[in-house]
Tab-separated table of C-alpha atoms in Angstrom:
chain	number	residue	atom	x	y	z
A	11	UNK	CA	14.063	-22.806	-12.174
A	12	UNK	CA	12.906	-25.676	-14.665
A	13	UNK	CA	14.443	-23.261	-17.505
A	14	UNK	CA	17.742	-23.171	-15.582
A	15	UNK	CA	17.933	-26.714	-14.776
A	16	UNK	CA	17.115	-27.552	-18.764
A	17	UNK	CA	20.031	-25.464	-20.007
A	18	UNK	CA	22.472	-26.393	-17.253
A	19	UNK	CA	21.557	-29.958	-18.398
A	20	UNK	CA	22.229	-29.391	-21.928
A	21	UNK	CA	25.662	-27.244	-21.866
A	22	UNK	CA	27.010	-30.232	-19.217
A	23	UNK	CA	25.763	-32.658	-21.707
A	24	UNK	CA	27.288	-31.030	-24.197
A	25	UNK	CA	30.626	-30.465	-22.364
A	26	UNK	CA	30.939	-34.277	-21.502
A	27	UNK	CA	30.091	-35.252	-25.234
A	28	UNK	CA	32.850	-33.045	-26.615
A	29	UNK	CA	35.481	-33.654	-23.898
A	30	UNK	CA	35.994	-30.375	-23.245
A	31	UNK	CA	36.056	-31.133	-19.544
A	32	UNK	CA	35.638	-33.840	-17.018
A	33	UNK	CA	32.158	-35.204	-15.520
A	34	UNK	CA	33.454	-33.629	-11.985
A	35	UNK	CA	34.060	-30.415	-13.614
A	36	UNK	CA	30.664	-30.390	-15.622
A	37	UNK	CA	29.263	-31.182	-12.422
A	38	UNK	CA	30.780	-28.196	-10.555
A	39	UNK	CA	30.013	-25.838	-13.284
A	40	UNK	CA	25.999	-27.012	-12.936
A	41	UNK	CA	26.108	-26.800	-9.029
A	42	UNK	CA	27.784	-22.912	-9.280
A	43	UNK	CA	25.536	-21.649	-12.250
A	44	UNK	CA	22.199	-23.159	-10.217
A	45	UNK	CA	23.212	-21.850	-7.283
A	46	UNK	CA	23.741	-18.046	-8.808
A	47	UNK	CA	20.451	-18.448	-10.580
A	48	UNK	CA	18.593	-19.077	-7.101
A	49	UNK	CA	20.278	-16.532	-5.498
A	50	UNK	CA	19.477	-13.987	-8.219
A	51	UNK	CA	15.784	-14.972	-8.261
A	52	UNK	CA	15.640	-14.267	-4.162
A	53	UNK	CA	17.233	-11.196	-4.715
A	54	UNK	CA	14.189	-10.300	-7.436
A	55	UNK	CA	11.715	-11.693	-5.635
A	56	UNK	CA	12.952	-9.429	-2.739
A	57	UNK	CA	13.432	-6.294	-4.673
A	58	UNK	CA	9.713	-6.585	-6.177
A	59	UNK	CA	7.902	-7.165	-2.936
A	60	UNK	CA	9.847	-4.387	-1.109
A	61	UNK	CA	6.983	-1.670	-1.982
A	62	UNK	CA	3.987	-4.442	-0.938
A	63	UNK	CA	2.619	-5.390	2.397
A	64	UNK	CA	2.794	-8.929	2.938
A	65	UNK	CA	-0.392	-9.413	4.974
A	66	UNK	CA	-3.132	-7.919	2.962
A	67	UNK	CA	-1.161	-7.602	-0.596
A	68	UNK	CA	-1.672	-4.234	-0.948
A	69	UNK	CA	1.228	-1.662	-0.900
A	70	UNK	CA	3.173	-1.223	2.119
A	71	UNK	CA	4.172	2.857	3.518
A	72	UNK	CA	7.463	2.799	1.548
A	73	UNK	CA	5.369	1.635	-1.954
A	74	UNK	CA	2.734	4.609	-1.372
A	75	UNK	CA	5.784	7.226	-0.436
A	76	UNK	CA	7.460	6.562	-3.813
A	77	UNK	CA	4.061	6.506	-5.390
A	78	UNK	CA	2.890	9.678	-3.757
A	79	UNK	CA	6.121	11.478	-4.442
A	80	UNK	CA	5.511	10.870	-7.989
A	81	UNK	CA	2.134	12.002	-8.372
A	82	UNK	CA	3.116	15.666	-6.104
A	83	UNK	CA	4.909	16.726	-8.674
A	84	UNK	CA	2.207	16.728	-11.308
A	85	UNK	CA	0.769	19.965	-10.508
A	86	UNK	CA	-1.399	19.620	-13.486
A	87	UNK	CA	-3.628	16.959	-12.104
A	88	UNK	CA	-6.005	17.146	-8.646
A	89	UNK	CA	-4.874	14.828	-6.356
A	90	UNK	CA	-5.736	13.827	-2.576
A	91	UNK	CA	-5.034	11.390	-0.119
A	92	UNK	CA	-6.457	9.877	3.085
A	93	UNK	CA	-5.176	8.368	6.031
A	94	UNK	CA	-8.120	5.343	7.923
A	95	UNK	CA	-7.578	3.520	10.831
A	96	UNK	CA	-9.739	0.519	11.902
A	97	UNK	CA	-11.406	1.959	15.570
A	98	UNK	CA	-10.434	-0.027	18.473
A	99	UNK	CA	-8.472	-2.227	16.321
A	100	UNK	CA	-5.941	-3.048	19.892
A	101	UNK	CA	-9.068	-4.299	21.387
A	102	UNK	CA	-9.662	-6.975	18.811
A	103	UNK	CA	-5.736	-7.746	19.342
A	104	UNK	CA	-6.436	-7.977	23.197
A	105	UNK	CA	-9.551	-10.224	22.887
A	106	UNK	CA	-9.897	-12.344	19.965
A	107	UNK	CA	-5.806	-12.705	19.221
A	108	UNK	CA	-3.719	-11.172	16.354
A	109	UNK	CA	-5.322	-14.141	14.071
A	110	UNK	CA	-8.454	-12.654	14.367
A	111	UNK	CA	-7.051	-8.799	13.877
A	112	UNK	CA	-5.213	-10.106	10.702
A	113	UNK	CA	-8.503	-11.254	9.487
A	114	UNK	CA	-10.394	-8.289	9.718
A	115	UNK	CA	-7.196	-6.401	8.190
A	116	UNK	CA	-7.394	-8.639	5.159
A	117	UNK	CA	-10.926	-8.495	5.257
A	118	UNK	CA	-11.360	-4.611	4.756
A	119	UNK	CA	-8.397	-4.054	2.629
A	120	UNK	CA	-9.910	-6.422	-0.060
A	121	UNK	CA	-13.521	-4.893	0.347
A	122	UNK	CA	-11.309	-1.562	-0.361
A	123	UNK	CA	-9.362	-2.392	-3.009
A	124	UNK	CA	-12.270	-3.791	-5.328
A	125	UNK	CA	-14.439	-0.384	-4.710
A	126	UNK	CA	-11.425	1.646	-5.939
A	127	UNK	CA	-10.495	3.147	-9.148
A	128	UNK	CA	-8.092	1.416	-11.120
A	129	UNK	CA	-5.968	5.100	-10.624
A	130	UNK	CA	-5.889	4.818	-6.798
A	131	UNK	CA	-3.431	3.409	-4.617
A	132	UNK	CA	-4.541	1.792	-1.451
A	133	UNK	CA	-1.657	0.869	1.260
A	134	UNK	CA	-0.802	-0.501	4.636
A	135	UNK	CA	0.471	2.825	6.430
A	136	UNK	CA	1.078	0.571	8.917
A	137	UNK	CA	-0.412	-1.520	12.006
A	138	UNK	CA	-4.318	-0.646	11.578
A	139	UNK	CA	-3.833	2.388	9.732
A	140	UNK	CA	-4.241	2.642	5.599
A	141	UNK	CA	-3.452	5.160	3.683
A	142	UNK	CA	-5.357	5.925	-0.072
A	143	UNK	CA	-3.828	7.819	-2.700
A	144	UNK	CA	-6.489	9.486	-5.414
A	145	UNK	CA	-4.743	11.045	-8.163
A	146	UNK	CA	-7.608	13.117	-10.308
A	147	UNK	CA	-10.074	13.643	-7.502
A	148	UNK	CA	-10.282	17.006	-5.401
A	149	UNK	CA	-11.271	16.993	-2.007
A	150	UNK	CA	-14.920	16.378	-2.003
A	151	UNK	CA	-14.660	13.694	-4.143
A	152	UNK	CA	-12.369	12.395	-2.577
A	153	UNK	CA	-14.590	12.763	0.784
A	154	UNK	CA	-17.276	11.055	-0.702
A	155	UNK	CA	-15.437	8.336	-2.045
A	156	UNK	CA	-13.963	7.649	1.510
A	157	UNK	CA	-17.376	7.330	2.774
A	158	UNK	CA	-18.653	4.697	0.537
A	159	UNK	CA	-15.169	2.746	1.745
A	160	UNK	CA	-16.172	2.951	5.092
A	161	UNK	CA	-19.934	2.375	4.580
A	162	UNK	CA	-18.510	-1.170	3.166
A	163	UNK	CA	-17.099	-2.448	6.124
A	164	UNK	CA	-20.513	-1.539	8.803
A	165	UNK	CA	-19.519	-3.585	11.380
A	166	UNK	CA	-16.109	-1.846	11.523
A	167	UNK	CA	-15.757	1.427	12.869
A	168	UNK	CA	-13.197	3.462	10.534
A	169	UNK	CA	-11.853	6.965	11.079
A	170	UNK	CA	-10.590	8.620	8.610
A	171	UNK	CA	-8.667	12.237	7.455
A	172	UNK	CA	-8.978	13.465	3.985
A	173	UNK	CA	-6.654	16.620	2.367
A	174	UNK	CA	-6.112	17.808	-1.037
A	175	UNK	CA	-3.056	18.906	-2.274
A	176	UNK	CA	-2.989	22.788	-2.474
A	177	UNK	CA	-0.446	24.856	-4.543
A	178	UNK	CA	3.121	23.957	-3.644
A	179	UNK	CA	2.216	21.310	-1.500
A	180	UNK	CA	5.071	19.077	-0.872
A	181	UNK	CA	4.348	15.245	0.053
A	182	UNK	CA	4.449	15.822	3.401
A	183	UNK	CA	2.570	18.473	3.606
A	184	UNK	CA	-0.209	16.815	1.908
A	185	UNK	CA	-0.053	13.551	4.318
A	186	UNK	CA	0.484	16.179	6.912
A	187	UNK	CA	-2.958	17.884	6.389
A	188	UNK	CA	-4.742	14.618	5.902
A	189	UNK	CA	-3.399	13.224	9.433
A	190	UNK	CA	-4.702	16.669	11.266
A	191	UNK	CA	-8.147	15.927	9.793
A	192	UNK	CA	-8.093	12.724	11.375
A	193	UNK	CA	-6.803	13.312	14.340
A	194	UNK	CA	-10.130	15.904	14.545
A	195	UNK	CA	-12.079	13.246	13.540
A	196	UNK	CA	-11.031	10.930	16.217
A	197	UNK	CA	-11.206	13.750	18.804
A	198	UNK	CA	-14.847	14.163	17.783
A	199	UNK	CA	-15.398	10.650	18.874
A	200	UNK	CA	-14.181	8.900	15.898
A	201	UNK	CA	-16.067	6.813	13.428
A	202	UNK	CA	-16.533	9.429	10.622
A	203	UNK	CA	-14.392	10.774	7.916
A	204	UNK	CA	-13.373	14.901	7.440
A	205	UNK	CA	-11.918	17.385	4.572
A	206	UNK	CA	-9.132	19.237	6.251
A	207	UNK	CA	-10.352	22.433	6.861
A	208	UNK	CA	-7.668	24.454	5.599
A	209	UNK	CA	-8.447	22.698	1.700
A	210	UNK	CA	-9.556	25.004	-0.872
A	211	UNK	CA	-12.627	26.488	-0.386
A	212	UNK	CA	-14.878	24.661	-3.688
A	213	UNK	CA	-13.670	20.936	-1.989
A	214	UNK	CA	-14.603	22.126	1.845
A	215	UNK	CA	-17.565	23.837	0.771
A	216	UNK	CA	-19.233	20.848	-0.016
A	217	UNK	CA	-18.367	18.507	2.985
């Protein structure tokens, strides 16, 4: 904005020093121009945070969809994803207030996001659910690497469903897989984290 204002001062300026038109005229041309620049800048501003999750920063569902749609279609790289939600997160909500639930959500997506490598892509699914994209990593690794996430947060309970892609896999198929394993785990009682079973048979091996 201070670069707009500058050159909006200097082309009136120089407008009014060569006559070319009248001080209400310079004036109108300055309000017009400033005004399109700060409606432009919205727009950008809008347009860059329409992939990221405004609470905890990282990205939101539609960010990790285009991400994980791009990463599918490498076939030539392993790749698996994971879908964690915070146990008894609507209890927190209930008791302590939303405050306190944003806190915790904050809380655990920045002890996440530091443990990561710089390849992953951690995101707000949505609510108290996160999803992880891990581009290079088969299942177990994958597996193992959601563990250490969840041993970071102890006093949380996390549950959480882990798939890797398998031959033709589309996107949904993948996040598909990864939301049965969780939906095991929190039949089970909840609090751990699972390889889909149906994975191939060197990443469920070693779960």
């Amino acid at each position: 904005m201070a670069h707009v204002v500058t050159v909006v001062g200097v082309t009136t300026a120089a407008l009014l020093l060569r006559g070319d038109a009248s001080a209400a005229s310079a004036a109108a041309l300055a309000v017009v121009v400033s005004t399109l620049a700060s409606v432009t800048r919205t727009l950008v501003v809008r347009a860059s945070d329409a992939g990221s999750d405004a609470l905890t920063g990282l990205a939101n569902r539609r960010g990790f969809d285009e991400a994980l749609g791009e990463h599918v279609r490498r076939a030539d790289v392993p790749l698996s994803a994971a879908l964690l939600d915070l146990d008894h997160f609507k209890l927190i909500n209930d008791t302590d207030g939303h405050e306190a639930g944003d806190r915790l959500l904050r809380r655990v997506a920045g002890s996440w996001r530091q443990a990561l490598p710089g390849s992953a892509l951690l995101a707000r699914h949505g609510g108290d659910e996160f999803a992880l994209l891990l581009p290079g990593l088969d299942g177990s690794e994958a597996l193992a690497l959601v563990r250490r996430l969840c041993s970071l947060v102890p006093d949380v309970g996390v549950s959480a469903g882990v798939a890797q892609r398998c031959p033709q896999d589309t996107a949904a198929q993948l996040m598909r897989r990864a939301d049965l394993a969780l939906y095991r785990v929190k039949a089970d009682g909840r609090g751990a984290a699972a390889l889909h079973a149906d994975d191939p048979p060197e990443a469920a091996a070693s779960r």
